[in-house]
Short mmCIF file of N, CA and C in Angstrom, two decimals:
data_model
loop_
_atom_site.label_atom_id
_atom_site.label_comp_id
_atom_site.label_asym_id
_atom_site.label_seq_id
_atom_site.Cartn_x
_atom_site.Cartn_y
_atom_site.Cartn_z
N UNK A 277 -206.39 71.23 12.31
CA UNK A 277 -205.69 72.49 12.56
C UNK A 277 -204.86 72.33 13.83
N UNK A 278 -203.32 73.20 13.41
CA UNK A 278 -202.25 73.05 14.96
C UNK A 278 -203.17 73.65 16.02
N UNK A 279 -203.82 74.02 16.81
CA UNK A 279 -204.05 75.11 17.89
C UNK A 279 -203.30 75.48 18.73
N UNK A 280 -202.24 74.65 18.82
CA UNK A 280 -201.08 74.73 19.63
C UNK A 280 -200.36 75.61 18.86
N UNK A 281 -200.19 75.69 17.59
CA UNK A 281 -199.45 76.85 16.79
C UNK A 281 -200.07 77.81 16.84
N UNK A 282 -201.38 77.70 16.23
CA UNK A 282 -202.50 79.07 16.45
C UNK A 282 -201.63 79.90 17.88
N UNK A 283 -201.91 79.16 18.88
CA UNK A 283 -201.24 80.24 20.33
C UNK A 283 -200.34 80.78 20.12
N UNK A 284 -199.05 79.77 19.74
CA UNK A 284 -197.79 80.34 19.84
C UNK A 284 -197.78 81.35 18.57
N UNK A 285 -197.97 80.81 17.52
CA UNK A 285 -197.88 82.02 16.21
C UNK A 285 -198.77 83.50 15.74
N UNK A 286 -199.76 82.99 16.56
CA UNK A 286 -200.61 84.49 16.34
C UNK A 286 -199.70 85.13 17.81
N UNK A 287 -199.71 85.29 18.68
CA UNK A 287 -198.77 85.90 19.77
C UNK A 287 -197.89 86.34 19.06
N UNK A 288 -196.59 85.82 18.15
CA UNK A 288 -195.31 86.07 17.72
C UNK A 288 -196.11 86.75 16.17
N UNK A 289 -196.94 86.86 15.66
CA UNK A 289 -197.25 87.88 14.55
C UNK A 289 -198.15 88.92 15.10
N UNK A 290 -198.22 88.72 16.05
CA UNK A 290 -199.51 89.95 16.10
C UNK A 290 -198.29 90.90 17.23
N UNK A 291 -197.39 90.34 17.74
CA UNK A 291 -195.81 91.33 18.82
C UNK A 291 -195.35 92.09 16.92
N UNK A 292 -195.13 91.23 16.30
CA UNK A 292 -194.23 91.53 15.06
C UNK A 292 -195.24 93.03 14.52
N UNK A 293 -196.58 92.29 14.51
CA UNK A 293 -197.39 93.77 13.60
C UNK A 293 -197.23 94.85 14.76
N UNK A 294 -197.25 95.00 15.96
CA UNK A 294 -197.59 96.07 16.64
C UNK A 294 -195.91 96.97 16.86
N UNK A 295 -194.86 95.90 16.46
CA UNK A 295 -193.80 96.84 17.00
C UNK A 295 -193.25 97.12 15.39
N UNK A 296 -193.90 96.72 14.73
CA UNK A 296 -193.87 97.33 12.76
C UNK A 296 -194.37 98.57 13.18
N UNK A 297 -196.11 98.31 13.54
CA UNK A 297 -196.68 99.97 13.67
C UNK A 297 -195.92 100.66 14.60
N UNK A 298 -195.29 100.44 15.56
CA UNK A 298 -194.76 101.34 16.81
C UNK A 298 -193.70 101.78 16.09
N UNK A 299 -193.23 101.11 14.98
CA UNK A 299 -191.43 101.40 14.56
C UNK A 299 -192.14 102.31 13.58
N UNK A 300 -193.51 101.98 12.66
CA UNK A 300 -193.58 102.97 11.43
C UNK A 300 -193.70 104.50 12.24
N UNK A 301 -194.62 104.58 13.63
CA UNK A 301 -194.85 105.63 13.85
C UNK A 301 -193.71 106.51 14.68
N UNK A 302 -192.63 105.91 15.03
CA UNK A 302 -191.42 106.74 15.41
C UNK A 302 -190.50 106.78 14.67
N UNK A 303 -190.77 106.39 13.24
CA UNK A 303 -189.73 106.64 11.63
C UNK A 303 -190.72 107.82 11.59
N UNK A 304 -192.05 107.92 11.58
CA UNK A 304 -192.83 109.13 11.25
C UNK A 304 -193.20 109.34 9.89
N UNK A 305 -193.28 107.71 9.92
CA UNK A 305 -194.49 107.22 8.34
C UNK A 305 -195.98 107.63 9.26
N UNK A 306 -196.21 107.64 9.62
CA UNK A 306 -197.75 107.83 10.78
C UNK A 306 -197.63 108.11 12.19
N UNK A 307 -198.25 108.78 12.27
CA UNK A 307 -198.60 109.72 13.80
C UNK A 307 -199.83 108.28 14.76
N UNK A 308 -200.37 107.77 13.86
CA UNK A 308 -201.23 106.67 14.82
C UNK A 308 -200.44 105.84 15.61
N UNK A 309 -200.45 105.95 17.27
CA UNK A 309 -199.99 105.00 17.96
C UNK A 309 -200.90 104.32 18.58
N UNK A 310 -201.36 102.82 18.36
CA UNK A 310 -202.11 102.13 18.35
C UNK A 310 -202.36 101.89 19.85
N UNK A 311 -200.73 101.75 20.60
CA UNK A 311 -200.98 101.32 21.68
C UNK A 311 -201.38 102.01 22.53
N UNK A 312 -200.72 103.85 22.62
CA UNK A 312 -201.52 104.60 23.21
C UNK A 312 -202.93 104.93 22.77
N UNK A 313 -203.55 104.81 21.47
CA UNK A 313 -204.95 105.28 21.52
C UNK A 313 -205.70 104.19 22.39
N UNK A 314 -205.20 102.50 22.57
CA UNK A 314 -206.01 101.57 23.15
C UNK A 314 -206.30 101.61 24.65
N UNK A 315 -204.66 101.85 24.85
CA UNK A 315 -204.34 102.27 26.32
C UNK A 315 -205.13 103.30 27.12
N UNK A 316 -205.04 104.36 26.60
CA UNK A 316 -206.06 105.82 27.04
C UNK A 316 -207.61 105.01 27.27
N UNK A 317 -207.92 103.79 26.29
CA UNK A 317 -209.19 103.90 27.38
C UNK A 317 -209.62 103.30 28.74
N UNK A 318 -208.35 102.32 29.09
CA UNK A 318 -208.43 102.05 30.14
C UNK A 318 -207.80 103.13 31.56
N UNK A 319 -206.58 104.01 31.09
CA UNK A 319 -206.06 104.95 31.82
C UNK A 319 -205.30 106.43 31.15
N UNK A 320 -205.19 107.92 31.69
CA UNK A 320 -204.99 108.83 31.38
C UNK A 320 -203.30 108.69 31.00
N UNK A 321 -202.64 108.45 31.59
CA UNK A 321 -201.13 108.19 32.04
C UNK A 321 -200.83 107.68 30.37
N UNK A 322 -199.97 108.56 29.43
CA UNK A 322 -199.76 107.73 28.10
C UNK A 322 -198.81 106.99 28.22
N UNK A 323 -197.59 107.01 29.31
CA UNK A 323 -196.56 106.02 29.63
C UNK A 323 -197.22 104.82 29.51
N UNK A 324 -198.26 104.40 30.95
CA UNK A 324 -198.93 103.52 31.02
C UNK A 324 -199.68 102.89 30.32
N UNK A 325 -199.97 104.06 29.10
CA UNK A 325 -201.25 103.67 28.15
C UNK A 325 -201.04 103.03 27.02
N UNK A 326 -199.29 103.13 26.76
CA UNK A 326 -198.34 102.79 25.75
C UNK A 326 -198.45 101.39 26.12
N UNK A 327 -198.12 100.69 27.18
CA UNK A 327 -197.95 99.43 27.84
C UNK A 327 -199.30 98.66 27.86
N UNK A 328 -200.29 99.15 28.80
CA UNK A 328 -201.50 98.85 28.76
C UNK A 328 -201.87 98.53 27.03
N UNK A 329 -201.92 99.37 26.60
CA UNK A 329 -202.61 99.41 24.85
C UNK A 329 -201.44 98.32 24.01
N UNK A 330 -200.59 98.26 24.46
CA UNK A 330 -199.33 97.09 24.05
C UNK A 330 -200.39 95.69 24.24
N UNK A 331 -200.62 95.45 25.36
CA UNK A 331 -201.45 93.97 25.94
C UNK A 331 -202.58 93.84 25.15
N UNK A 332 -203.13 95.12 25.40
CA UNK A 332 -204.61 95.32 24.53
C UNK A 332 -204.61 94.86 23.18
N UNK A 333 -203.72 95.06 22.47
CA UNK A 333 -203.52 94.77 21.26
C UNK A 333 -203.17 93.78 21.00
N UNK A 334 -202.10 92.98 21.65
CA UNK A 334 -201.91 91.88 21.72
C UNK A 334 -202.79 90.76 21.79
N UNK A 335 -203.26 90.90 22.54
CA UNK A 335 -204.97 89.77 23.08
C UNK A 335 -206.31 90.10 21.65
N UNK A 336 -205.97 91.13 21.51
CA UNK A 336 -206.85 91.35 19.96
C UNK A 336 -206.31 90.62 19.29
N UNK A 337 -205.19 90.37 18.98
CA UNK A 337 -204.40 90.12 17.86
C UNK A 337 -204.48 88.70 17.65
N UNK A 338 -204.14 87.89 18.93
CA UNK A 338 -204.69 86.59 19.15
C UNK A 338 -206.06 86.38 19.14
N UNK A 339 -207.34 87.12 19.35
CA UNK A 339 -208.31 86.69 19.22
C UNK A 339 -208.21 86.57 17.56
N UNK A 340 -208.30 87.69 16.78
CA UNK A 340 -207.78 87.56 15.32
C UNK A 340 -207.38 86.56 14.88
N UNK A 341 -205.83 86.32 15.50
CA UNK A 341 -205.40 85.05 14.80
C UNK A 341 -206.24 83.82 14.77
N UNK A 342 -207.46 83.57 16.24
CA UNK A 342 -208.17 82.30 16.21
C UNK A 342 -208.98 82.47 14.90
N UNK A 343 -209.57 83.43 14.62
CA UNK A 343 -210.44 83.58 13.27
C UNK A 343 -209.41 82.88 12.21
N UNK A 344 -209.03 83.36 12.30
CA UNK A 344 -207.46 83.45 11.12
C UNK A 344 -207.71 81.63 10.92
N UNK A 345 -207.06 81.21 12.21
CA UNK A 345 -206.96 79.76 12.07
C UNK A 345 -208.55 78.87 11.85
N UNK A 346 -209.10 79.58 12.23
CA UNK A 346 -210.76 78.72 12.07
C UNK A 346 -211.10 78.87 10.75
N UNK A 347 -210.77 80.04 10.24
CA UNK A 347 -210.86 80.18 8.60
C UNK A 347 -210.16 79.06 7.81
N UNK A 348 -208.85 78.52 8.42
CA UNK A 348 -207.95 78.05 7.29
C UNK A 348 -208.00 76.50 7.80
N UNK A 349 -209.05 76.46 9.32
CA UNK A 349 -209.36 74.88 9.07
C UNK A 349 -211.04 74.50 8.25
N UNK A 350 -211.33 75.61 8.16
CA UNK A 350 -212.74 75.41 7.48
C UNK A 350 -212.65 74.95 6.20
N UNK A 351 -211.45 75.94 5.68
CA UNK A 351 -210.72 75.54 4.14
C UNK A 351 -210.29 74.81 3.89
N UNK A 352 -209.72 73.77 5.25
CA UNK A 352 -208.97 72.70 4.93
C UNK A 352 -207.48 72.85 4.32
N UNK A 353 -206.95 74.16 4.41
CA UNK A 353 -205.50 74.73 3.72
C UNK A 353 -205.39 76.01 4.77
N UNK A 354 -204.01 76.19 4.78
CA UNK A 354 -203.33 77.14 5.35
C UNK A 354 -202.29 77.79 4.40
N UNK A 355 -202.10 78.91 3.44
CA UNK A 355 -201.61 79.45 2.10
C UNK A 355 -201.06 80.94 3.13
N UNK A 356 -200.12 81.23 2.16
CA UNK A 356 -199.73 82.52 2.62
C UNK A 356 -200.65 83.27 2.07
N UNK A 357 -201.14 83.59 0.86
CA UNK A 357 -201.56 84.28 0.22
C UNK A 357 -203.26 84.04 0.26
N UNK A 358 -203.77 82.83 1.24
CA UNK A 358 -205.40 82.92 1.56
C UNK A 358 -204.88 84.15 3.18
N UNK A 359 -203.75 83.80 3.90
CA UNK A 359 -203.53 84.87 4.92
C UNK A 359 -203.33 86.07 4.40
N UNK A 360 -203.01 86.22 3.49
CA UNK A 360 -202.73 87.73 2.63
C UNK A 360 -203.78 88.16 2.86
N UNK A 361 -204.72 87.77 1.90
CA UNK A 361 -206.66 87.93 1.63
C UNK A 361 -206.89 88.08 2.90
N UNK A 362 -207.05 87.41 3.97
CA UNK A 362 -207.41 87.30 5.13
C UNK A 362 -207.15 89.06 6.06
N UNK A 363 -206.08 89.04 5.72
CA UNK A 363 -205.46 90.59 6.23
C UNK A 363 -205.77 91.52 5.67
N UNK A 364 -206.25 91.67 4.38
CA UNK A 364 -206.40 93.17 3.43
C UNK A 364 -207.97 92.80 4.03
N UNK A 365 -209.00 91.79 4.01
CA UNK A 365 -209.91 91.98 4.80
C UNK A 365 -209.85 92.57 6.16
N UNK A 366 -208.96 92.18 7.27
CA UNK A 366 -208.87 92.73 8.69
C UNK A 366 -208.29 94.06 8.32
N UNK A 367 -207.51 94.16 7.69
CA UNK A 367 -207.18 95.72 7.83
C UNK A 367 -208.32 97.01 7.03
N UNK A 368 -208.84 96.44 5.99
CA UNK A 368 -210.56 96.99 5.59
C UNK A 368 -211.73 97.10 6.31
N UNK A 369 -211.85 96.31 7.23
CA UNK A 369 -212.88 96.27 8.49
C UNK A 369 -211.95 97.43 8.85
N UNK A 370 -210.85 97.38 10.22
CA UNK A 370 -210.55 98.01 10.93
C UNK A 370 -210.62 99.18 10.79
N UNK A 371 -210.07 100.10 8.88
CA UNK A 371 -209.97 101.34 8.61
C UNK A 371 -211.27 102.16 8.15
N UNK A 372 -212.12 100.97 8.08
CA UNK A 372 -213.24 101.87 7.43
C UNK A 372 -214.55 101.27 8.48
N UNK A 373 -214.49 100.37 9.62
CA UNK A 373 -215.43 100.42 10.16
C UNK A 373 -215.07 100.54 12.10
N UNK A 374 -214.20 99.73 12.33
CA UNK A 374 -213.65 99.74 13.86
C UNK A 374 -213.19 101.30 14.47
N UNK A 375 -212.19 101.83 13.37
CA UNK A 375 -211.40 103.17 13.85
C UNK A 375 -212.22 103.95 13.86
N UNK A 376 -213.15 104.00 12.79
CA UNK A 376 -214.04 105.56 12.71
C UNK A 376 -215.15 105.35 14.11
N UNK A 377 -215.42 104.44 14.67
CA UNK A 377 -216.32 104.15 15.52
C UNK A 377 -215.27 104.02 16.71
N UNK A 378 -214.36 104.28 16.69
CA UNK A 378 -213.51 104.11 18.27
C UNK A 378 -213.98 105.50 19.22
N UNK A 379 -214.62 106.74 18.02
CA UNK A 379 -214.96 108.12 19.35
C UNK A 379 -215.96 107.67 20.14
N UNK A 380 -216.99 107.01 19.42
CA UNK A 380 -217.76 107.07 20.15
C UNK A 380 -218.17 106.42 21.47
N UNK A 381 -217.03 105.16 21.39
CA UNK A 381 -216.65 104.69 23.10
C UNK A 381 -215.19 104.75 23.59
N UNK A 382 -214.80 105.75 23.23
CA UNK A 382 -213.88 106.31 23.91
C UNK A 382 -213.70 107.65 24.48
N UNK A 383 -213.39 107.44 26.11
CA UNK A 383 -213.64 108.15 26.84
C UNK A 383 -212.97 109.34 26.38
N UNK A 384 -211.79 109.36 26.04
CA UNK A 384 -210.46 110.38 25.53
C UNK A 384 -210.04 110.88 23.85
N UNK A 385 -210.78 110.07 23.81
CA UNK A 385 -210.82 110.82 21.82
C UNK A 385 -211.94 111.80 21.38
N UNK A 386 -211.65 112.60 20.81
CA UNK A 386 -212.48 113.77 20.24
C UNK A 386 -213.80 112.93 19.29
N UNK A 387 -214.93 113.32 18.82
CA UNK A 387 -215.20 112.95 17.87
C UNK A 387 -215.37 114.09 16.70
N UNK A 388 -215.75 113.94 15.33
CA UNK A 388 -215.68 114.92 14.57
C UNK A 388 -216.58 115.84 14.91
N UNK A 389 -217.54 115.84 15.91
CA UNK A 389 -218.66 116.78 16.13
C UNK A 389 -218.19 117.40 17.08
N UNK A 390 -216.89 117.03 17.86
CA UNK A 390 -216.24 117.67 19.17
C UNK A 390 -216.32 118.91 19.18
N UNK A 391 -216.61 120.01 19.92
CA UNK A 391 -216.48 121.65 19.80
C UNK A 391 -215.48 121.81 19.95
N UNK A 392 -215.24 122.99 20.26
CA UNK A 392 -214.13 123.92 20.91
C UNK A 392 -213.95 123.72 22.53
N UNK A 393 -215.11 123.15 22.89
CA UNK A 393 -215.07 123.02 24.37
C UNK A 393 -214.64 121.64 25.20
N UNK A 394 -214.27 120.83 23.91
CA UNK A 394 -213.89 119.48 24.18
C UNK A 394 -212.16 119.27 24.81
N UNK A 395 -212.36 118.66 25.97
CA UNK A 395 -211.24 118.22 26.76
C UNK A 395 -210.63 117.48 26.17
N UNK A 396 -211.45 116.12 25.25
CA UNK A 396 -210.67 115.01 24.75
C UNK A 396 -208.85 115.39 24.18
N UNK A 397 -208.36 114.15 24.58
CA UNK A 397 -206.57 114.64 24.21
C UNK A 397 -206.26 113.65 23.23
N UNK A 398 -207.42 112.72 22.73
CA UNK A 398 -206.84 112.61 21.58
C UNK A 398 -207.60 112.67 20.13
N UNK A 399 -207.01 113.28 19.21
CA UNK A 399 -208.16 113.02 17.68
C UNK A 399 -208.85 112.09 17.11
N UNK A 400 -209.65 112.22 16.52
CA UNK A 400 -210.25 111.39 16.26
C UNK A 400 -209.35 110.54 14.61
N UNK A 401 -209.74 109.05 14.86
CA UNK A 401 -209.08 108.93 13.45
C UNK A 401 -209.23 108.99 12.15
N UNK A 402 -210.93 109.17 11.92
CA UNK A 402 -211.35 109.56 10.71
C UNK A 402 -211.65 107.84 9.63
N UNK A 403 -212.15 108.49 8.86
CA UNK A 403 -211.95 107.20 7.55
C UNK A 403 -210.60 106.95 7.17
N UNK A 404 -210.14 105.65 7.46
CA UNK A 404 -209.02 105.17 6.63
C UNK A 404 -208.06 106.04 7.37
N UNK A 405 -208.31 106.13 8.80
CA UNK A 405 -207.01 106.88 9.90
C UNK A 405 -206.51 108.11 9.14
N UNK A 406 -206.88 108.59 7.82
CA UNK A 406 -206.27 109.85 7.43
C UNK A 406 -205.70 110.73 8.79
N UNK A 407 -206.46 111.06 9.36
CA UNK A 407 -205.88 111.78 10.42
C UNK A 407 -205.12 111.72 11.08
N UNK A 408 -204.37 110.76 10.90
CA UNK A 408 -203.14 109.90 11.59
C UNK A 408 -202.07 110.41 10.75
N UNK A 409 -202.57 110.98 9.80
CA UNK A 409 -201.63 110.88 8.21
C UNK A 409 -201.83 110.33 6.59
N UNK A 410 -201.37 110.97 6.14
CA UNK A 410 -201.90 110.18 4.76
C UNK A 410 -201.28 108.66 4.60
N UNK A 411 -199.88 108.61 5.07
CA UNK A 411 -199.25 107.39 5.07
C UNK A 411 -199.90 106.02 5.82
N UNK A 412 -200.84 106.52 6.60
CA UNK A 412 -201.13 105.71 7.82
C UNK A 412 -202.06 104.47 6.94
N UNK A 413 -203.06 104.92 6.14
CA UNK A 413 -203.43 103.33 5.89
C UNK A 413 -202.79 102.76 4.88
N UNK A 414 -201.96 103.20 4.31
CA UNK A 414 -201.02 102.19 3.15
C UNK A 414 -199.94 101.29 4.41
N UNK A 415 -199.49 102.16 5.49
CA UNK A 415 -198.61 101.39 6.39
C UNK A 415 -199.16 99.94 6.88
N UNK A 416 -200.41 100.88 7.70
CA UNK A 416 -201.46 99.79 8.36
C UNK A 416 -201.90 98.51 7.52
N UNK A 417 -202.12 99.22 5.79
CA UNK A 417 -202.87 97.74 5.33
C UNK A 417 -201.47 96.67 5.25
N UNK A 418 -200.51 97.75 4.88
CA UNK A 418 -198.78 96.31 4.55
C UNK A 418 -199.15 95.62 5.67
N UNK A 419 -198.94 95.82 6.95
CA UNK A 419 -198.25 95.14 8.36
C UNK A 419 -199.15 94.53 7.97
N UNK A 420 -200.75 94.92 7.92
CA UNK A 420 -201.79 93.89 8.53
C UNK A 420 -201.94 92.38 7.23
N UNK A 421 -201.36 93.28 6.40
CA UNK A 421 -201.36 91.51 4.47
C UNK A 421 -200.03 90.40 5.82
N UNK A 422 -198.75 91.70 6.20
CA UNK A 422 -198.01 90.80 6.35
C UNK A 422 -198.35 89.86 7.31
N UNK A 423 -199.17 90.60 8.16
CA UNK A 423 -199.96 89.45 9.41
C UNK A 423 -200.18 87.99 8.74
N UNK A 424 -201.31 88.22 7.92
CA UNK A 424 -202.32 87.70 7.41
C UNK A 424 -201.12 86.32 6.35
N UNK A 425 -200.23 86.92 5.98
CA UNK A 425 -199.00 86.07 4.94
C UNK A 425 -198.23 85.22 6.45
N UNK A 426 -197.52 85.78 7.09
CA UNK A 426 -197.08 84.89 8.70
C UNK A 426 -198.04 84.30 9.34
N UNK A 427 -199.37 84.25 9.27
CA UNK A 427 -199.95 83.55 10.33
C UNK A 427 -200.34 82.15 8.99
N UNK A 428 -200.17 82.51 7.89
CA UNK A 428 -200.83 81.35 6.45
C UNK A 428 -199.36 80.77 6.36
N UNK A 429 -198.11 81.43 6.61
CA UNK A 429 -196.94 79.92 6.58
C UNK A 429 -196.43 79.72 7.60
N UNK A 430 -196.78 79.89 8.52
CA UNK A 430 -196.30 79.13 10.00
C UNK A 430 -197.30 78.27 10.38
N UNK A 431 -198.98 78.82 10.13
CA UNK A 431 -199.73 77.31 10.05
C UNK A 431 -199.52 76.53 9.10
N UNK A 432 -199.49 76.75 8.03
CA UNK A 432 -199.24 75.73 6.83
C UNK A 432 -197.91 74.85 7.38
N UNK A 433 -196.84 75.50 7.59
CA UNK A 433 -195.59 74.72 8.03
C UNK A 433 -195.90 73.76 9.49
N UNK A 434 -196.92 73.70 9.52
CA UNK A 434 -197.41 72.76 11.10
C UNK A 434 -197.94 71.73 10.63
#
């Protein structure tokens, strides 16, 4: 396996997925902004939290991609379409087990049991981010296949 590509190409697909989601959610296919919900848990400031949650995501994205690549040297092949698979898995974890569990360690998100008396400023995202929108996990699962398809032919092409 490249690992030297692993760096450079999960970095340049995982910038590509986050400014897909940043572009779907200011077309206003989805209200989920990834970078501010990540951001808010390190600081209040959503300017900052936009930026902050930008990095945050980023460094996820590359940890991801190492899976990504440890998968496709285990296989001994790098396929667009084993990265496809690879992504409708990461984006199935994320919507039905990571997001719904983000209230409960996050300082600033509501959870569904939140009262009336809850400060939190931001919602919670629910199963499958519905609450983001109905559009939000058909968006989320595309970007995340397309991840999963760019990170299977830029290693393969190494």
């Amino acid at each position: 396996m490249d690992w030297a590509g692993w760096a450079l190409f999960g970095i340049v697909a995982t910038a590509a997925l986050t400014a897909t989601m940043i572009s779907a959610q200011m077309a206003g296919l989805t209200r989920l902004d990834l970078p501010l919900v990540l951001g808010t848990i390190i600081t209040e400031d959503p300017d900052k939290a936009r930026v902050v949650g930008f990095f945050i995501h980023l460094t996820a994205g590359q940890g991801f991609a190492l899976g990504y690549a440890a998968v496709f040297a285990l296989l001994r092949r790098a396929d667009w379409w084993i990265g496809g698979l690879l992504g409708a898995l990461h984006v199935a974890i994320a919507l039905t087990v990571l997001l719904p569990l983000l209230p409960g360690v996050h300082p600033r998100m509501a959870s569904h049991r939140a009262g009336p008396a809850s400060t939190a400023t931001l919602e919670p995202p629910g199963l499958f981010a519905l609450n983001y929108g109905v559009q939000t996990p058909a968006v989320t699962a595309v970007v995340h296949v397309i991840y999963g398809v760019v990170l299977g032919l830029l290693l393969q092409a190494r």
